[in-house]
GROMACS .gro file of C-alpha atoms in nm:
model
  452
    1UNK     CA    1   4.235 -16.417  18.861
    2UNK     CA    2   4.117 -16.558  18.570
    3UNK     CA    3   4.289 -16.791  18.335
    4UNK     CA    4   4.400 -16.524  18.098
    5UNK     CA    5   4.536 -16.290  18.334
    6UNK     CA    6   4.756 -16.525  18.484
    7UNK     CA    7   4.905 -16.582  18.120
    8UNK     CA    8   5.091 -16.283  18.196
    9UNK     CA    9   5.183 -16.329  18.540
   10UNK     CA   10   5.546 -16.455  18.616
   11UNK     CA   11   5.584 -16.790  18.798
   12UNK     CA   12   5.696 -16.597  19.113
   13UNK     CA   13   5.444 -16.329  19.153
   14UNK     CA   14   5.152 -16.586  19.090
   15UNK     CA   15   5.303 -16.823  19.346
   16UNK     CA   16   5.311 -16.544  19.568
   17UNK     CA   17   4.956 -16.405  19.505
   18UNK     CA   18   4.850 -16.763  19.550
   19UNK     CA   19   5.009 -16.792  19.915
   20UNK     CA   20   4.874 -16.458  19.971
   21UNK     CA   21   4.555 -16.544  19.889
   22UNK     CA   22   4.497 -16.895  20.090
   23UNK     CA   23   4.281 -17.154  20.019
   24UNK     CA   24   4.180 -17.453  19.824
   25UNK     CA   25   4.186 -17.299  19.477
   26UNK     CA   26   4.489 -17.100  19.542
   27UNK     CA   27   4.653 -17.463  19.635
   28UNK     CA   28   4.542 -17.617  19.324
   29UNK     CA   29   4.676 -17.296  19.086
   30UNK     CA   30   4.997 -17.289  19.289
   31UNK     CA   31   5.052 -17.663  19.247
   32UNK     CA   32   4.979 -17.638  18.858
   33UNK     CA   33   5.214 -17.372  18.839
   34UNK     CA   34   5.495 -17.498  19.060
   35UNK     CA   35   5.472 -17.903  18.951
   36UNK     CA   36   5.552 -17.987  19.274
   37UNK     CA   37   5.474 -18.385  19.244
   38UNK     CA   38   5.785 -18.466  19.318
   39UNK     CA   39   5.865 -18.315  19.684
   40UNK     CA   40   5.980 -18.551  19.942
   41UNK     CA   41   5.786 -18.711  20.212
   42UNK     CA   42   5.940 -18.709  20.577
   43UNK     CA   43   6.086 -18.984  20.755
   44UNK     CA   44   5.832 -19.264  20.903
   45UNK     CA   45   6.084 -19.248  21.206
   46UNK     CA   46   6.063 -18.921  21.380
   47UNK     CA   47   6.327 -18.997  21.635
   48UNK     CA   48   6.565 -18.824  21.500
   49UNK     CA   49   6.400 -18.477  21.458
   50UNK     CA   50   6.627 -18.171  21.643
   51UNK     CA   51   6.492 -18.120  21.982
   52UNK     CA   52   6.517 -17.777  21.900
   53UNK     CA   53   6.212 -17.672  21.700
   54UNK     CA   54   6.418 -17.328  21.568
   55UNK     CA   55   6.697 -17.606  21.444
   56UNK     CA   56   6.658 -17.461  21.039
   57UNK     CA   57   6.999 -17.401  20.984
   58UNK     CA   58   7.138 -17.786  20.919
   59UNK     CA   59   6.813 -17.841  20.665
   60UNK     CA   60   6.848 -17.533  20.434
   61UNK     CA   61   7.100 -17.454  20.183
   62UNK     CA   62   7.428 -17.190  20.207
   63UNK     CA   63   7.537 -16.944  19.925
   64UNK     CA   64   7.882 -16.966  19.823
   65UNK     CA   65   7.977 -16.736  20.079
   66UNK     CA   66   7.884 -16.964  20.368
   67UNK     CA   67   7.567 -16.752  20.435
   68UNK     CA   68   7.254 -16.979  20.499
   69UNK     CA   69   6.978 -16.898  20.250
   70UNK     CA   70   6.645 -16.869  20.380
   71UNK     CA   71   6.323 -17.035  20.255
   72UNK     CA   72   6.156 -16.825  19.939
   73UNK     CA   73   5.781 -16.854  20.094
   74UNK     CA   74   5.620 -16.790  20.419
   75UNK     CA   75   5.324 -16.777  20.628
   76UNK     CA   76   5.217 -16.677  20.997
   77UNK     CA   77   4.902 -16.834  21.100
   78UNK     CA   78   4.773 -16.665  21.420
   79UNK     CA   79   4.552 -16.896  21.608
   80UNK     CA   80   4.350 -16.886  21.928
   81UNK     CA   81   4.275 -17.200  22.174
   82UNK     CA   82   3.939 -17.283  22.086
   83UNK     CA   83   3.908 -17.654  22.275
   84UNK     CA   84   3.699 -17.804  22.570
   85UNK     CA   85   3.889 -17.562  22.802
   86UNK     CA   86   3.814 -17.241  22.611
   87UNK     CA   87   3.440 -17.255  22.675
   88UNK     CA   88   3.382 -17.263  22.318
   89UNK     CA   89   3.268 -17.627  22.303
   90UNK     CA   90   3.403 -17.974  22.355
   91UNK     CA   91   3.700 -18.057  22.097
   92UNK     CA   92   3.655 -18.419  21.928
   93UNK     CA   93   3.968 -18.560  22.140
   94UNK     CA   94   3.788 -18.458  22.440
   95UNK     CA   95   3.496 -18.602  22.341
   96UNK     CA   96   3.627 -18.950  22.273
   97UNK     CA   97   3.823 -19.009  22.609
   98UNK     CA   98   3.568 -18.821  22.823
   99UNK     CA   99   3.894 -18.585  22.920
  100UNK     CA  100   3.767 -18.311  23.117
  101UNK     CA  101   3.961 -17.975  23.162
  102UNK     CA  102   3.967 -17.693  23.389
  103UNK     CA  103   3.848 -17.353  23.332
  104UNK     CA  104   4.062 -17.215  22.988
  105UNK     CA  105   4.315 -17.511  23.014
  106UNK     CA  106   4.369 -17.741  22.740
  107UNK     CA  107   4.293 -18.122  22.835
  108UNK     CA  108   4.550 -18.404  22.778
  109UNK     CA  109   4.349 -18.529  22.484
  110UNK     CA  110   4.382 -18.222  22.270
  111UNK     CA  111   4.783 -18.182  22.344
  112UNK     CA  112   4.795 -18.526  22.178
  113UNK     CA  113   4.568 -18.436  21.910
  114UNK     CA  114   4.795 -18.125  21.819
  115UNK     CA  115   5.114 -18.348  21.854
  116UNK     CA  116   4.984 -18.599  21.621
  117UNK     CA  117   4.888 -18.340  21.357
  118UNK     CA  118   5.229 -18.162  21.358
  119UNK     CA  119   5.390 -18.482  21.365
  120UNK     CA  120   5.142 -18.572  21.078
  121UNK     CA  121   5.354 -18.306  20.883
  122UNK     CA  122   5.645 -18.424  20.963
  123UNK     CA  123   5.571 -18.745  20.829
  124UNK     CA  124   5.434 -18.591  20.503
  125UNK     CA  125   5.709 -18.316  20.399
  126UNK     CA  126   6.123 -18.363  20.399
  127UNK     CA  127   6.257 -18.145  20.631
  128UNK     CA  128   6.434 -17.920  20.410
  129UNK     CA  129   6.404 -17.567  20.240
  130UNK     CA  130   6.257 -17.753  19.937
  131UNK     CA  131   6.031 -17.959  20.190
  132UNK     CA  132   5.849 -17.780  20.462
  133UNK     CA  133   6.012 -17.577  20.805
  134UNK     CA  134   5.802 -17.480  21.080
  135UNK     CA  135   5.810 -17.364  21.440
  136UNK     CA  136   5.494 -17.325  21.689
  137UNK     CA  137   5.490 -17.049  21.948
  138UNK     CA  138   5.294 -16.946  22.251
  139UNK     CA  139   5.227 -16.603  22.340
  140UNK     CA  140   5.209 -16.434  22.746
  141UNK     CA  141   4.827 -16.453  22.669
  142UNK     CA  142   4.833 -16.837  22.619
  143UNK     CA  143   5.026 -16.915  22.935
  144UNK     CA  144   4.830 -16.634  23.162
  145UNK     CA  145   4.512 -16.934  23.172
  146UNK     CA  146   4.758 -17.146  23.403
  147UNK     CA  147   4.767 -17.090  23.762
  148UNK     CA  148   5.128 -17.160  23.747
  149UNK     CA  149   5.423 -16.895  23.607
  150UNK     CA  150   5.647 -16.954  23.346
  151UNK     CA  151   6.031 -17.013  23.472
  152UNK     CA  152   6.233 -16.731  23.600
  153UNK     CA  153   6.502 -16.822  23.300
  154UNK     CA  154   6.202 -16.771  23.015
  155UNK     CA  155   6.192 -16.418  22.953
  156UNK     CA  156   5.831 -16.351  22.755
  157UNK     CA  157   5.658 -16.026  22.839
  158UNK     CA  158   5.370 -15.848  22.682
  159UNK     CA  159   5.490 -15.682  22.347
  160UNK     CA  160   5.502 -15.259  22.364
  161UNK     CA  161   5.647 -14.989  22.158
  162UNK     CA  162   6.022 -14.980  22.188
  163UNK     CA  163   6.069 -14.620  22.066
  164UNK     CA  164   5.905 -14.291  22.123
  165UNK     CA  165   5.808 -14.244  21.788
  166UNK     CA  166   5.610 -14.585  21.780
  167UNK     CA  167   5.262 -14.683  21.830
  168UNK     CA  168   5.245 -15.027  21.724
  169UNK     CA  169   4.939 -15.272  21.839
  170UNK     CA  170   5.025 -15.556  22.027
  171UNK     CA  171   4.922 -15.910  21.882
  172UNK     CA  172   4.787 -16.117  22.174
  173UNK     CA  173   4.638 -16.467  22.000
  174UNK     CA  174   4.739 -16.771  22.193
  175UNK     CA  175   5.002 -16.928  21.929
  176UNK     CA  176   5.178 -16.838  21.574
  177UNK     CA  177   5.272 -17.117  21.346
  178UNK     CA  178   5.557 -17.021  21.112
  179UNK     CA  179   5.552 -17.262  20.760
  180UNK     CA  180   5.835 -17.187  20.544
  181UNK     CA  181   5.905 -17.357  20.221
  182UNK     CA  182   6.076 -17.296  19.868
  183UNK     CA  183   5.766 -17.393  19.711
  184UNK     CA  184   5.414 -17.178  19.824
  185UNK     CA  185   5.213 -17.500  19.719
  186UNK     CA  186   5.390 -17.690  20.032
  187UNK     CA  187   5.310 -17.376  20.247
  188UNK     CA  188   4.981 -17.369  20.140
  189UNK     CA  189   4.898 -17.743  20.154
  190UNK     CA  190   5.044 -17.782  20.501
  191UNK     CA  191   4.827 -17.497  20.600
  192UNK     CA  192   4.544 -17.634  20.447
  193UNK     CA  193   4.601 -18.004  20.616
  194UNK     CA  194   4.673 -17.880  20.970
  195UNK     CA  195   4.345 -17.678  20.990
  196UNK     CA  196   4.146 -17.964  20.875
  197UNK     CA  197   4.024 -17.829  20.502
  198UNK     CA  198   4.211 -18.092  20.361
  199UNK     CA  199   4.247 -18.472  20.461
  200UNK     CA  200   4.603 -18.515  20.318
  201UNK     CA  201   4.948 -18.318  20.350
  202UNK     CA  202   5.155 -18.411  19.997
  203UNK     CA  203   4.980 -18.745  19.935
  204UNK     CA  204   5.000 -18.860  20.295
  205UNK     CA  205   4.689 -18.888  20.537
  206UNK     CA  206   4.669 -18.706  20.847
  207UNK     CA  207   4.647 -18.853  21.141
  208UNK     CA  208   4.499 -18.529  21.287
  209UNK     CA  209   4.456 -18.188  21.256
  210UNK     CA  210   4.388 -17.852  21.470
  211UNK     CA  211   3.994 -17.879  21.444
  212UNK     CA  212   3.821 -17.804  21.767
  213UNK     CA  213   4.130 -17.725  21.952
  214UNK     CA  214   4.288 -17.421  21.738
  215UNK     CA  215   4.078 -17.180  21.553
  216UNK     CA  216   4.238 -16.847  21.320
  217UNK     CA  217   4.254 -16.620  21.561
  218UNK     CA  218   4.036 -16.290  21.592
  219UNK     CA  219   4.301 -16.033  21.643
  220UNK     CA  220   4.176 -15.695  21.733
  221UNK     CA  221   4.296 -15.335  21.593
  222UNK     CA  222   4.282 -15.460  21.225
  223UNK     CA  223   4.524 -15.729  21.298
  224UNK     CA  224   4.547 -16.006  21.007
  225UNK     CA  225   4.574 -16.374  21.133
  226UNK     CA  226   4.694 -16.458  20.820
  227UNK     CA  227   5.032 -16.302  20.725
  228UNK     CA  228   5.242 -16.414  20.406
  229UNK     CA  229   5.551 -16.331  20.235
  230UNK     CA  230   5.827 -16.384  20.054
  231UNK     CA  231   6.234 -16.355  20.029
  232UNK     CA  232   6.479 -16.399  19.755
  233UNK     CA  233   6.648 -16.257  19.453
  234UNK     CA  234   6.370 -16.158  19.240
  235UNK     CA  235   6.048 -16.184  19.421
  236UNK     CA  236   6.048 -15.837  19.545
  237UNK     CA  237   6.122 -15.704  19.199
  238UNK     CA  238   5.850 -15.917  19.058
  239UNK     CA  239   5.601 -15.778  19.329
  240UNK     CA  240   5.686 -15.431  19.370
  241UNK     CA  241   5.345 -15.328  19.237
  242UNK     CA  242   5.193 -15.207  19.545
  243UNK     CA  243   5.159 -14.894  19.767
  244UNK     CA  244   5.509 -14.812  19.932
  245UNK     CA  245   5.711 -14.872  19.613
  246UNK     CA  246   5.754 -14.615  19.349
  247UNK     CA  247   5.568 -14.699  19.001
  248UNK     CA  248   5.938 -14.657  18.858
  249UNK     CA  249   5.994 -15.017  18.973
  250UNK     CA  250   6.281 -14.950  19.135
  251UNK     CA  251   6.357 -15.252  19.319
  252UNK     CA  252   6.677 -15.456  19.216
  253UNK     CA  253   6.600 -15.765  18.993
  254UNK     CA  254   6.867 -15.944  19.195
  255UNK     CA  255   6.770 -15.790  19.546
  256UNK     CA  256   6.618 -16.039  19.763
  257UNK     CA  257   6.406 -15.770  19.987
  258UNK     CA  258   6.272 -15.469  19.845
  259UNK     CA  259   6.505 -15.202  19.993
  260UNK     CA  260   6.744 -15.326  19.749
  261UNK     CA  261   7.018 -15.492  19.957
  262UNK     CA  262   7.126 -15.853  20.090
  263UNK     CA  263   7.060 -15.924  20.472
  264UNK     CA  264   7.115 -16.240  20.675
  265UNK     CA  265   7.494 -16.230  20.663
  266UNK     CA  266   7.665 -16.501  20.849
  267UNK     CA  267   7.875 -16.320  21.056
  268UNK     CA  268   7.566 -16.042  21.147
  269UNK     CA  269   7.341 -16.344  21.291
  270UNK     CA  270   7.359 -16.505  21.599
  271UNK     CA  271   7.399 -16.889  21.610
  272UNK     CA  272   7.120 -17.077  21.700
  273UNK     CA  273   7.334 -17.205  21.993
  274UNK     CA  274   7.344 -16.851  22.137
  275UNK     CA  275   6.962 -16.825  22.105
  276UNK     CA  276   6.893 -17.114  22.271
  277UNK     CA  277   6.752 -17.154  22.608
  278UNK     CA  278   6.986 -17.422  22.797
  279UNK     CA  279   6.815 -17.448  23.127
  280UNK     CA  280   6.491 -17.561  23.296
  281UNK     CA  281   6.210 -17.746  23.159
  282UNK     CA  282   6.219 -17.522  22.804
  283UNK     CA  283   6.570 -17.630  22.750
  284UNK     CA  284   6.621 -17.630  22.385
  285UNK     CA  285   6.361 -17.401  22.328
  286UNK     CA  286   6.384 -17.023  22.217
  287UNK     CA  287   6.182 -16.690  22.242
  288UNK     CA  288   6.052 -16.530  21.913
  289UNK     CA  289   5.960 -16.160  21.830
  290UNK     CA  290   5.764 -16.042  21.511
  291UNK     CA  291   5.721 -15.727  21.405
  292UNK     CA  292   5.492 -15.602  21.128
  293UNK     CA  293   5.655 -15.314  20.948
  294UNK     CA  294   5.509 -15.112  20.687
  295UNK     CA  295   5.773 -14.959  20.429
  296UNK     CA  296   5.785 -14.630  20.252
  297UNK     CA  297   6.025 -14.588  19.959
  298UNK     CA  298   5.938 -14.364  19.747
  299UNK     CA  299   6.204 -14.103  19.896
  300UNK     CA  300   6.442 -14.386  19.926
  301UNK     CA  301   6.429 -14.495  19.562
  302UNK     CA  302   6.334 -14.137  19.402
  303UNK     CA  303   6.513 -13.870  19.612
  304UNK     CA  304   6.792 -14.022  19.777
  305UNK     CA  305   7.128 -14.110  19.574
  306UNK     CA  306   7.255 -14.449  19.597
  307UNK     CA  307   7.543 -14.330  19.837
  308UNK     CA  308   7.279 -14.196  20.065
  309UNK     CA  309   7.132 -14.515  20.082
  310UNK     CA  310   7.468 -14.741  20.135
  311UNK     CA  311   7.531 -14.502  20.440
  312UNK     CA  312   7.185 -14.538  20.592
  313UNK     CA  313   7.170 -14.897  20.550
  314UNK     CA  314   7.538 -14.979  20.602
  315UNK     CA  315   7.744 -14.699  20.738
  316UNK     CA  316   7.894 -14.381  20.578
  317UNK     CA  317   8.238 -14.513  20.570
  318UNK     CA  318   8.105 -14.843  20.317
  319UNK     CA  319   7.969 -14.555  20.092
  320UNK     CA  320   8.277 -14.327  20.090
  321UNK     CA  321   8.458 -14.609  20.000
  322UNK     CA  322   8.250 -14.794  19.768
  323UNK     CA  323   8.252 -15.111  19.979
  324UNK     CA  324   7.909 -15.230  19.835
  325UNK     CA  325   7.860 -15.360  19.496
  326UNK     CA  326   7.481 -15.423  19.360
  327UNK     CA  327   7.291 -15.567  19.643
  328UNK     CA  328   7.563 -15.626  19.873
  329UNK     CA  329   7.690 -15.995  19.738
  330UNK     CA  330   8.033 -15.881  19.741
  331UNK     CA  331   8.056 -15.843  20.086
  332UNK     CA  332   8.070 -16.199  20.153
  333UNK     CA  333   7.964 -16.360  20.494
  334UNK     CA  334   7.953 -16.025  20.714
  335UNK     CA  335   7.830 -15.686  20.633
  336UNK     CA  336   8.176 -15.520  20.746
  337UNK     CA  337   8.027 -15.259  20.993
  338UNK     CA  338   8.198 -15.374  21.288
  339UNK     CA  339   8.485 -15.141  21.211
  340UNK     CA  340   8.219 -14.839  21.224
  341UNK     CA  341   8.006 -14.970  21.536
  342UNK     CA  342   8.223 -14.718  21.761
  343UNK     CA  343   8.190 -14.410  21.521
  344UNK     CA  344   7.792 -14.349  21.542
  345UNK     CA  345   7.824 -14.026  21.756
  346UNK     CA  346   8.108 -13.892  21.510
  347UNK     CA  347   7.924 -13.989  21.197
  348UNK     CA  348   7.633 -13.845  21.351
  349UNK     CA  349   7.776 -13.496  21.400
  350UNK     CA  350   8.007 -13.513  21.094
  351UNK     CA  351   7.858 -13.695  20.823
  352UNK     CA  352   7.482 -13.615  20.923
  353UNK     CA  353   7.395 -13.977  20.879
  354UNK     CA  354   7.420 -14.304  21.093
  355UNK     CA  355   7.385 -14.650  20.943
  356UNK     CA  356   7.107 -14.926  21.062
  357UNK     CA  357   7.356 -15.193  21.045
  358UNK     CA  358   7.651 -14.987  21.210
  359UNK     CA  359   7.414 -14.891  21.506
  360UNK     CA  360   7.259 -15.246  21.547
  361UNK     CA  361   7.600 -15.374  21.576
  362UNK     CA  362   7.659 -15.211  21.860
  363UNK     CA  363   7.431 -15.468  22.060
  364UNK     CA  364   7.672 -15.735  22.001
  365UNK     CA  365   7.811 -15.934  22.314
  366UNK     CA  366   8.158 -16.024  22.303
  367UNK     CA  367   8.153 -15.928  21.923
  368UNK     CA  368   7.909 -16.134  21.864
  369UNK     CA  369   7.538 -16.067  21.760
  370UNK     CA  370   7.249 -16.150  22.002
  371UNK     CA  371   6.989 -16.249  21.776
  372UNK     CA  372   6.867 -16.439  21.484
  373UNK     CA  373   6.704 -16.267  21.176
  374UNK     CA  374   6.427 -16.475  20.988
  375UNK     CA  375   6.245 -16.212  20.853
  376UNK     CA  376   6.054 -16.167  20.520
  377UNK     CA  377   5.912 -15.911  20.258
  378UNK     CA  378   5.519 -15.909  20.236
  379UNK     CA  379   5.245 -15.759  19.992
  380UNK     CA  380   4.946 -15.828  20.275
  381UNK     CA  381   4.710 -15.557  20.261
  382UNK     CA  382   4.848 -15.420  19.917
  383UNK     CA  383   5.153 -15.230  20.099
  384UNK     CA  384   5.508 -15.346  20.083
  385UNK     CA  385   5.576 -15.432  20.434
  386UNK     CA  386   5.828 -15.652  20.649
  387UNK     CA  387   5.767 -15.917  20.885
  388UNK     CA  388   6.058 -15.897  21.109
  389UNK     CA  389   6.086 -16.211  21.266
  390UNK     CA  390   6.386 -16.249  21.520
  391UNK     CA  391   6.492 -16.543  21.767
  392UNK     CA  392   6.689 -16.470  22.061
  393UNK     CA  393   6.752 -16.665  22.398
  394UNK     CA  394   6.573 -16.374  22.598
  395UNK     CA  395   6.332 -16.124  22.457
  396UNK     CA  396   6.535 -15.840  22.638
  397UNK     CA  397   6.817 -15.936  22.390
  398UNK     CA  398   6.591 -15.813  22.103
  399UNK     CA  399   6.496 -15.524  22.316
  400UNK     CA  400   6.817 -15.406  22.322
  401UNK     CA  401   6.927 -15.471  21.975
  402UNK     CA  402   6.594 -15.272  21.857
  403UNK     CA  403   6.712 -14.966  22.118
  404UNK     CA  404   7.077 -14.956  21.945
  405UNK     CA  405   6.861 -14.956  21.588
  406UNK     CA  406   6.661 -14.665  21.754
  407UNK     CA  407   6.968 -14.472  21.741
  408UNK     CA  408   6.797 -14.216  21.992
  409UNK     CA  409   7.174 -14.145  22.137
  410UNK     CA  410   7.270 -14.028  21.785
  411UNK     CA  411   7.003 -13.791  21.757
  412UNK     CA  412   7.109 -13.636  22.080
  413UNK     CA  413   7.477 -13.543  21.923
  414UNK     CA  414   7.389 -13.255  21.695
  415UNK     CA  415   7.368 -13.436  21.339
  416UNK     CA  416   7.087 -13.676  21.256
  417UNK     CA  417   6.683 -13.632  21.357
  418UNK     CA  418   6.507 -13.893  21.577
  419UNK     CA  419   6.415 -14.053  21.248
  420UNK     CA  420   6.548 -13.858  20.962
  421UNK     CA  421   6.892 -13.960  20.828
  422UNK     CA  422   6.883 -14.209  21.174
  423UNK     CA  423   6.920 -14.536  20.962
  424UNK     CA  424   6.632 -14.668  20.792
  425UNK     CA  425   6.391 -14.542  21.042
  426UNK     CA  426   6.214 -14.260  20.846
  427UNK     CA  427   6.117 -14.578  20.565
  428UNK     CA  428   5.946 -14.746  20.857
  429UNK     CA  429   5.629 -14.770  21.036
  430UNK     CA  430   5.579 -15.068  21.281
  431UNK     CA  431   5.229 -15.128  21.318
  432UNK     CA  432   5.190 -15.457  21.540
  433UNK     CA  433   5.453 -15.642  21.764
  434UNK     CA  434   5.417 -16.002  21.918
  435UNK     CA  435   5.634 -16.201  22.151
  436UNK     CA  436   5.635 -16.554  22.180
  437UNK     CA  437   5.795 -16.892  22.329
  438UNK     CA  438   5.896 -17.152  22.080
  439UNK     CA  439   5.943 -17.452  22.330
  440UNK     CA  440   6.172 -17.759  22.250
  441UNK     CA  441   5.991 -17.988  22.024
  442UNK     CA  442   5.881 -18.219  22.295
  443UNK     CA  443   5.662 -17.958  22.475
  444UNK     CA  444   5.545 -17.776  22.171
  445UNK     CA  445   5.176 -17.870  22.203
  446UNK     CA  446   4.978 -17.670  22.412
  447UNK     CA  447   5.251 -17.646  22.686
  448UNK     CA  448   5.212 -17.584  23.064
  449UNK     CA  449   5.426 -17.325  23.210
  450UNK     CA  450   5.615 -17.588  23.359
  451UNK     CA  451   5.564 -17.940  23.148
  452UNK     CA  452   5.865 -18.098  23.323
   0.00000   0.00000   0.00000
């Protein structure tokens, strides 16, 4: 983008574009637009850091209803192990110590290098939404290189299709880093520093980086090893000039997501405690699922009525009783679908439509959700997309929630189709799926299946 072109672009749209492009030039341009000269550094003493990598809620802001407000800019960085044990050459850490590795297995020196790099980021940025939040997760493919198996209480299957109408490609790198911040320049700066492309982060020297240990993943079937996105009022509207969204610019200005409604209600989210492993060597960790979903919103906005959109997103009762104002801020801390979760079959037959949230609420245990969503929209590849990121104690919890959301039973009750009028299924195509273990912070750097 030339200087003349950039003058006509809003700051929000410009920052999104810079994060999506990546690299040193994008970082410099993003820093200039955001004026992030006063980003707070992290502590010199990291002993007070939470054991849970995913413990973000105490570090981010809440809205007036008590809902946690996610950071606005996100980056998923997919990585393959490329160290001494990979057969791809000797890492800097391995060379320095003379440490050797069994076939395919990372060395202790490489583990120390990775941890020093991650701690350098924690020193560089305050652990807040206005600083930097990040997690590191590992796939089943990563753990396959070890002789031992994961503990029995760690449910980490290979990714697969979860509905008869899906055909997603599996994401099987070794690891994924999820960066999040209100500032795009922070996300870009952390990526550059971690990958050894910049010696400093937020003005502080990096003690180590991932050079020689991790490299950007080479994913099959067209997978992008660098996926970016955003969430927050104004960002989808500023970035709706992409395939999958009508040319009429229909996304509401105050919507945090492309589909025009608020998400992430506190009462519809599992707690961080609920999704945390409570026993075994990975106690304090969690599992993570990430789906890459392409959105098809032409009919959603140009043919479907506002009443239908409310019915399909929430439930028919919400639409009939005008319970949703605008993007749904009036709903407060809960989407309020608990009362219509038992009406899926009746609504399918009698109303000819069932709601996405209505179906998903059936997967709750003791009335409480079992997954914690941290998803965000994207324009990767020039398409409107959603990167659906969920945390749960067990991948089985995600599968159960996804099966409830698929509403196959509703399609058998003589009303809605397998996808048509069955929540929001007809507007989504699941392109990729991946499953990850997020170890506790003490074991986040190249863990073995039994780090104890």
